[in-house]
XYZ file of C-alpha atoms in Angstrom:
322
model
C 59.796 -80.998 29.941
C 56.865 -79.043 28.742
C 52.961 -79.808 30.648
C 50.795 -80.965 27.717
C 48.343 -78.244 27.489
C 45.543 -76.925 29.489
C 42.008 -78.064 27.799
C 40.446 -74.579 26.745
C 37.024 -74.598 28.629
C 34.130 -75.137 25.856
C 32.370 -71.900 24.940
C 28.762 -71.413 25.583
C 27.182 -69.088 22.841
C 27.066 -65.445 23.583
C 24.001 -64.063 24.779
C 21.552 -61.657 21.996
C 22.123 -59.203 24.753
C 26.118 -58.697 24.415
C 26.303 -59.752 20.777
C 23.316 -57.726 19.164
C 21.890 -60.794 17.945
C 17.895 -62.241 18.006
C 17.566 -65.816 18.302
C 14.654 -67.381 16.924
C 12.770 -70.344 18.070
C 10.558 -72.629 16.376
C 8.154 -72.435 19.121
C 4.557 -70.585 17.989
C 3.904 -67.336 17.878
C 0.257 -65.988 19.730
C -1.631 -63.359 17.607
C -1.222 -61.213 20.816
C 2.327 -61.439 20.672
C 2.570 -60.988 17.095
C 0.117 -57.923 17.368
C 2.238 -56.281 18.987
C 5.949 -57.012 17.074
C 4.096 -55.106 14.484
C 3.293 -52.386 17.046
C 6.526 -52.209 17.882
C 8.202 -52.014 14.607
C 5.317 -48.944 13.661
C 6.500 -46.986 16.676
C 9.806 -47.801 15.543
C 9.261 -46.806 11.515
C 7.405 -43.284 13.315
C 10.231 -42.416 15.276
C 12.926 -42.803 12.338
C 10.413 -40.845 10.036
C 9.991 -37.637 12.678
C 13.930 -37.495 13.485
C 14.155 -37.992 9.846
C 12.315 -35.045 9.294
C 13.952 -33.439 12.548
C 17.601 -34.341 11.860
C 19.809 -32.893 14.178
C 22.855 -34.430 13.611
C 24.699 -34.283 10.656
C 28.486 -36.511 10.050
C 29.654 -34.299 7.673
C 28.591 -30.730 9.784
C 30.400 -32.483 11.981
C 33.763 -32.383 9.172
C 33.480 -29.389 7.891
C 35.869 -26.869 7.910
C 35.448 -24.564 10.538
C 37.236 -21.426 8.707
C 34.183 -19.379 9.465
C 34.644 -19.908 13.475
C 38.666 -17.729 13.391
C 35.950 -14.457 13.048
C 33.689 -13.347 15.374
C 30.723 -14.028 16.656
C 29.163 -9.923 15.112
C 31.234 -10.129 11.741
C 30.874 -13.459 11.007
C 26.513 -12.790 11.259
C 26.811 -10.194 8.509
C 29.113 -12.540 6.623
C 26.645 -15.042 6.721
C 23.980 -12.438 5.639
C 25.850 -11.419 2.807
C 26.344 -14.772 1.403
C 22.273 -15.488 1.889
C 21.540 -11.710 -0.276
C 24.197 -13.366 -3.390
C 22.213 -16.137 -3.195
C 18.586 -13.766 -3.361
C 20.310 -12.105 -6.496
C 21.567 -15.195 -7.661
C 17.642 -16.799 -7.631
C 16.670 -13.064 -9.770
C 19.094 -13.819 -12.438
C 17.713 -16.995 -13.049
C 14.010 -15.390 -13.251
C 15.246 -12.470 -15.436
C 17.333 -15.508 -17.678
C 13.905 -16.698 -17.814
C 11.875 -13.689 -18.588
C 13.960 -13.234 -22.127
C 12.371 -16.894 -22.435
C 8.535 -15.561 -22.733
C 8.691 -17.306 -18.714
C 6.335 -15.788 -17.704
C 5.157 -14.607 -20.994
C 3.879 -11.202 -19.412
C 6.967 -10.338 -17.834
C 9.183 -6.940 -17.745
C 11.542 -7.731 -20.269
C 13.542 -4.398 -20.209
C 14.580 -3.266 -16.797
C 16.077 0.229 -16.340
C 18.659 1.137 -13.970
C 15.459 2.395 -11.253
C 14.144 -1.388 -11.151
C 16.980 -2.480 -10.644
C 17.409 -0.196 -7.704
C 14.248 -1.155 -6.660
C 14.067 -3.874 -7.044
C 17.317 -5.065 -5.031
C 16.524 -2.019 -2.672
C 13.928 -4.391 -1.716
C 14.794 -7.447 -2.380
C 17.533 -6.903 0.421
C 14.977 -4.931 2.438
C 12.424 -8.100 2.779
C 15.654 -10.638 2.325
C 17.510 -9.561 5.825
C 13.998 -9.454 7.629
C 13.519 -12.854 5.957
C 16.898 -14.410 7.334
C 17.162 -13.185 10.858
C 13.427 -14.544 10.772
C 14.988 -18.194 9.778
C 18.729 -17.540 11.437
C 20.213 -17.716 8.657
C 23.055 -15.606 10.628
C 23.349 -18.823 13.289
C 25.875 -20.621 11.669
C 24.896 -23.837 12.697
C 21.920 -23.037 11.055
C 24.121 -22.072 7.213
C 26.684 -25.113 7.946
C 23.682 -26.895 7.711
C 22.266 -25.047 4.338
C 24.984 -24.888 2.760
C 25.678 -28.768 3.038
C 26.742 -31.103 0.224
C 24.043 -32.593 1.333
C 20.706 -29.491 1.114
C 21.719 -29.520 -3.133
C 18.061 -30.163 -3.136
C 17.271 -27.320 -1.219
C 19.052 -24.897 -3.738
C 17.870 -26.739 -6.971
C 13.903 -26.484 -5.685
C 15.352 -22.793 -4.900
C 16.353 -21.744 -8.366
C 14.233 -23.889 -10.167
C 10.854 -22.350 -8.521
C 11.043 -19.262 -10.181
C 11.232 -20.642 -14.080
C 8.924 -23.672 -12.606
C 6.078 -20.703 -11.294
C 6.403 -18.856 -14.649
C 5.669 -21.845 -16.109
C 2.458 -22.857 -14.594
C 1.591 -18.216 -15.165
C 1.872 -19.803 -18.672
C -0.908 -22.130 -18.518
C -4.169 -19.854 -20.250
C -6.881 -21.357 -17.591
C -4.149 -20.083 -14.618
C -3.520 -16.268 -15.567
C -5.518 -14.630 -12.749
C -4.787 -13.446 -9.569
C -5.504 -12.816 -5.943
C -7.284 -9.189 -6.407
C -10.056 -10.281 -8.951
C -11.982 -13.756 -7.487
C -14.939 -13.110 -9.986
C -12.391 -13.593 -13.000
C -11.429 -17.540 -11.600
C -12.022 -20.653 -13.289
C -12.586 -24.240 -12.166
C -8.926 -24.976 -12.866
C -7.445 -21.935 -11.007
C -9.863 -23.263 -8.209
C -8.432 -26.146 -7.667
C -4.970 -25.154 -8.447
C -5.474 -23.026 -5.757
C -7.404 -25.127 -3.806
C -4.274 -27.793 -3.440
C -1.142 -24.487 -3.108
C -3.512 -22.939 0.540
C -3.927 -26.748 1.556
C -0.887 -27.558 1.178
C 0.643 -24.317 3.214
C -1.881 -24.728 5.414
C -0.498 -28.020 6.187
C 3.787 -26.691 6.597
C 2.620 -24.222 8.347
C 1.040 -27.018 10.906
C 3.775 -29.036 10.634
C 6.095 -26.298 11.675
C 4.533 -25.820 14.722
C 4.231 -29.134 15.694
C 8.122 -29.341 15.354
C 8.224 -25.887 17.115
C 5.849 -27.690 19.691
C 7.689 -30.964 19.814
C 11.505 -29.175 20.393
C 10.936 -26.899 22.469
C 8.899 -25.177 25.069
C 6.369 -22.722 25.495
C 7.866 -20.042 25.914
C 9.851 -20.953 22.921
C 7.047 -22.290 21.228
C 5.382 -19.198 21.954
C 7.952 -16.399 20.569
C 7.759 -18.708 17.512
C 4.150 -18.218 16.808
C 3.864 -14.603 17.802
C 6.622 -13.608 15.910
C 5.154 -15.049 12.966
C 1.893 -13.731 13.839
C 3.147 -10.136 14.763
C 3.735 -9.655 11.182
C 1.240 -10.573 9.298
C -0.805 -9.370 12.024
C 0.824 -5.851 9.880
C 0.022 -6.391 6.680
C -4.037 -7.230 7.491
C -4.604 -4.794 10.166
C -2.900 -2.340 8.331
C -5.107 -3.649 5.036
C -8.367 -3.353 7.856
C -7.983 -0.206 9.645
C -6.896 1.685 5.007
C -10.024 0.737 5.112
C -12.251 2.420 7.334
C -10.188 5.436 8.245
C -8.884 6.821 4.278
C -10.963 8.811 2.560
C -9.393 8.309 -0.408
C -9.688 5.280 -2.859
C -6.557 2.786 -1.858
C -6.913 -0.123 -3.902
C -4.617 -3.922 -1.992
C -3.369 -6.022 -4.478
C -1.926 -8.865 -2.474
C 1.142 -9.298 -4.879
C 1.682 -13.360 -4.948
C 5.690 -12.671 -4.067
C 3.862 -11.381 -0.392
C 3.123 -14.925 -0.321
C 6.108 -16.606 -0.680
C 7.796 -14.043 1.696
C 5.072 -14.932 4.180
C 5.125 -18.483 3.418
C 9.416 -18.780 3.906
C 9.545 -17.078 7.562
C 8.216 -20.276 8.681
C 11.184 -22.536 7.318
C 14.034 -21.802 10.421
C 14.049 -25.669 11.215
C 16.786 -28.032 9.863
C 14.754 -30.837 8.797
C 14.621 -31.702 5.068
C 10.451 -30.419 4.626
C 11.819 -26.915 6.365
C 14.702 -26.378 3.560
C 12.083 -27.545 1.607
C 8.934 -24.581 2.515
C 11.861 -21.946 2.514
C 13.142 -23.173 -1.024
C 10.293 -23.490 -2.470
C 9.454 -19.858 -0.779
C 11.362 -17.983 -1.114
C 11.723 -18.298 -5.124
C 8.577 -17.058 -5.302
C 9.323 -13.826 -3.611
C 12.608 -13.889 -5.681
C 10.204 -14.893 -9.095
C 7.708 -12.181 -8.524
C 10.848 -9.305 -7.640
C 12.080 -9.866 -10.693
C 9.439 -11.204 -12.750
C 7.552 -7.306 -12.522
C 9.961 -5.510 -10.335
C 8.860 -5.028 -5.976
C 5.032 -4.341 -6.913
C 3.624 -2.413 -3.032
C 0.753 -4.064 -1.510
C -1.442 -1.202 -0.735
C -1.796 0.967 -4.502
C -3.618 4.515 -4.454
C -6.500 5.380 -6.442
C -5.305 8.269 -8.524
C -1.799 9.529 -9.156
C -2.007 12.198 -6.655
C -3.785 10.425 -3.823
C -0.994 11.097 -1.634
C 0.785 13.440 0.847
C 3.125 13.482 -0.765
C 2.160 13.697 -3.989
C -0.361 16.514 -3.286
C 2.391 18.292 -3.062
C 3.103 18.369 -6.529
C 3.272 20.828 -8.784
C 4.006 19.429 -12.580
C 3.847 21.038 -15.996
C 3.229 18.475 -18.835
C 3.897 19.800 -23.240
C 3.589 18.092 -25.576
C 2.812 19.254 -29.262
C -0.114 16.687 -29.681
C -3.008 16.160 -27.694
C -1.903 13.076 -24.943
C -3.942 11.301 -22.285
C -2.031 10.631 -18.768
C -1.992 6.647 -17.426
């Protein structure tokens, strides 16, 4: 004979802590409690925004293939740097195509082998330094940049050269940084907005460097960039003071882009876009106008090497050296 089933105890409502459900009541909420609730939501939103700008966790990176880890660290660093330089070459090629479409209007449309050799040599040197600064040889950093979720970074990088060239075609913006007296109101306004944006981005990177690192790493991050900037600025000052021959300084926009990209070493959306824009401007300057030195001697034979030249010029008719 079977016994009747025992009655099941009445289930008690689960607590909010165990289920994650928030129970509401009909009791009125005081203004002080309401403001506290709103401030908590605001703090949570700001925290989420900060974490999204400084995201370290990427599920796609965890699921990515680990083939690169089979290589030694020594071989892997060279392979990642080579991939980075190939990416710069791709940006160079995009601008060469845009140049044939007169983007910009004054670009070098017909470049010989010497121009290509000079461009790629200097782009490889400056690109290698830039890649080292932004940690391109770090495997996690490379995985973050090459992830499919970072499509926007590469879209911005490849789109920056033709976009910058199109802006240069606007008549009111056809100026450079060397001739301040010729700047019009439109160019001054654009340059002011661009300068404010650059300073804001650099300030954000400094804050991010301090929040995510100790003081020693923060100063290493800051001083390493300042040393590069001080080298160019100090060289300009020394040449201006001590050089007997005339030396002109032309801060080509490719250096502006390169220096901006130096700060963008974080695996975050804002830093990734900063790297894309700065590197894109750098590549555009090299591809459209060839690699231009910052310091230019005032005459053809003002340099020590030029003073040693012994050249003969002949022609059937009078000519002028330019």
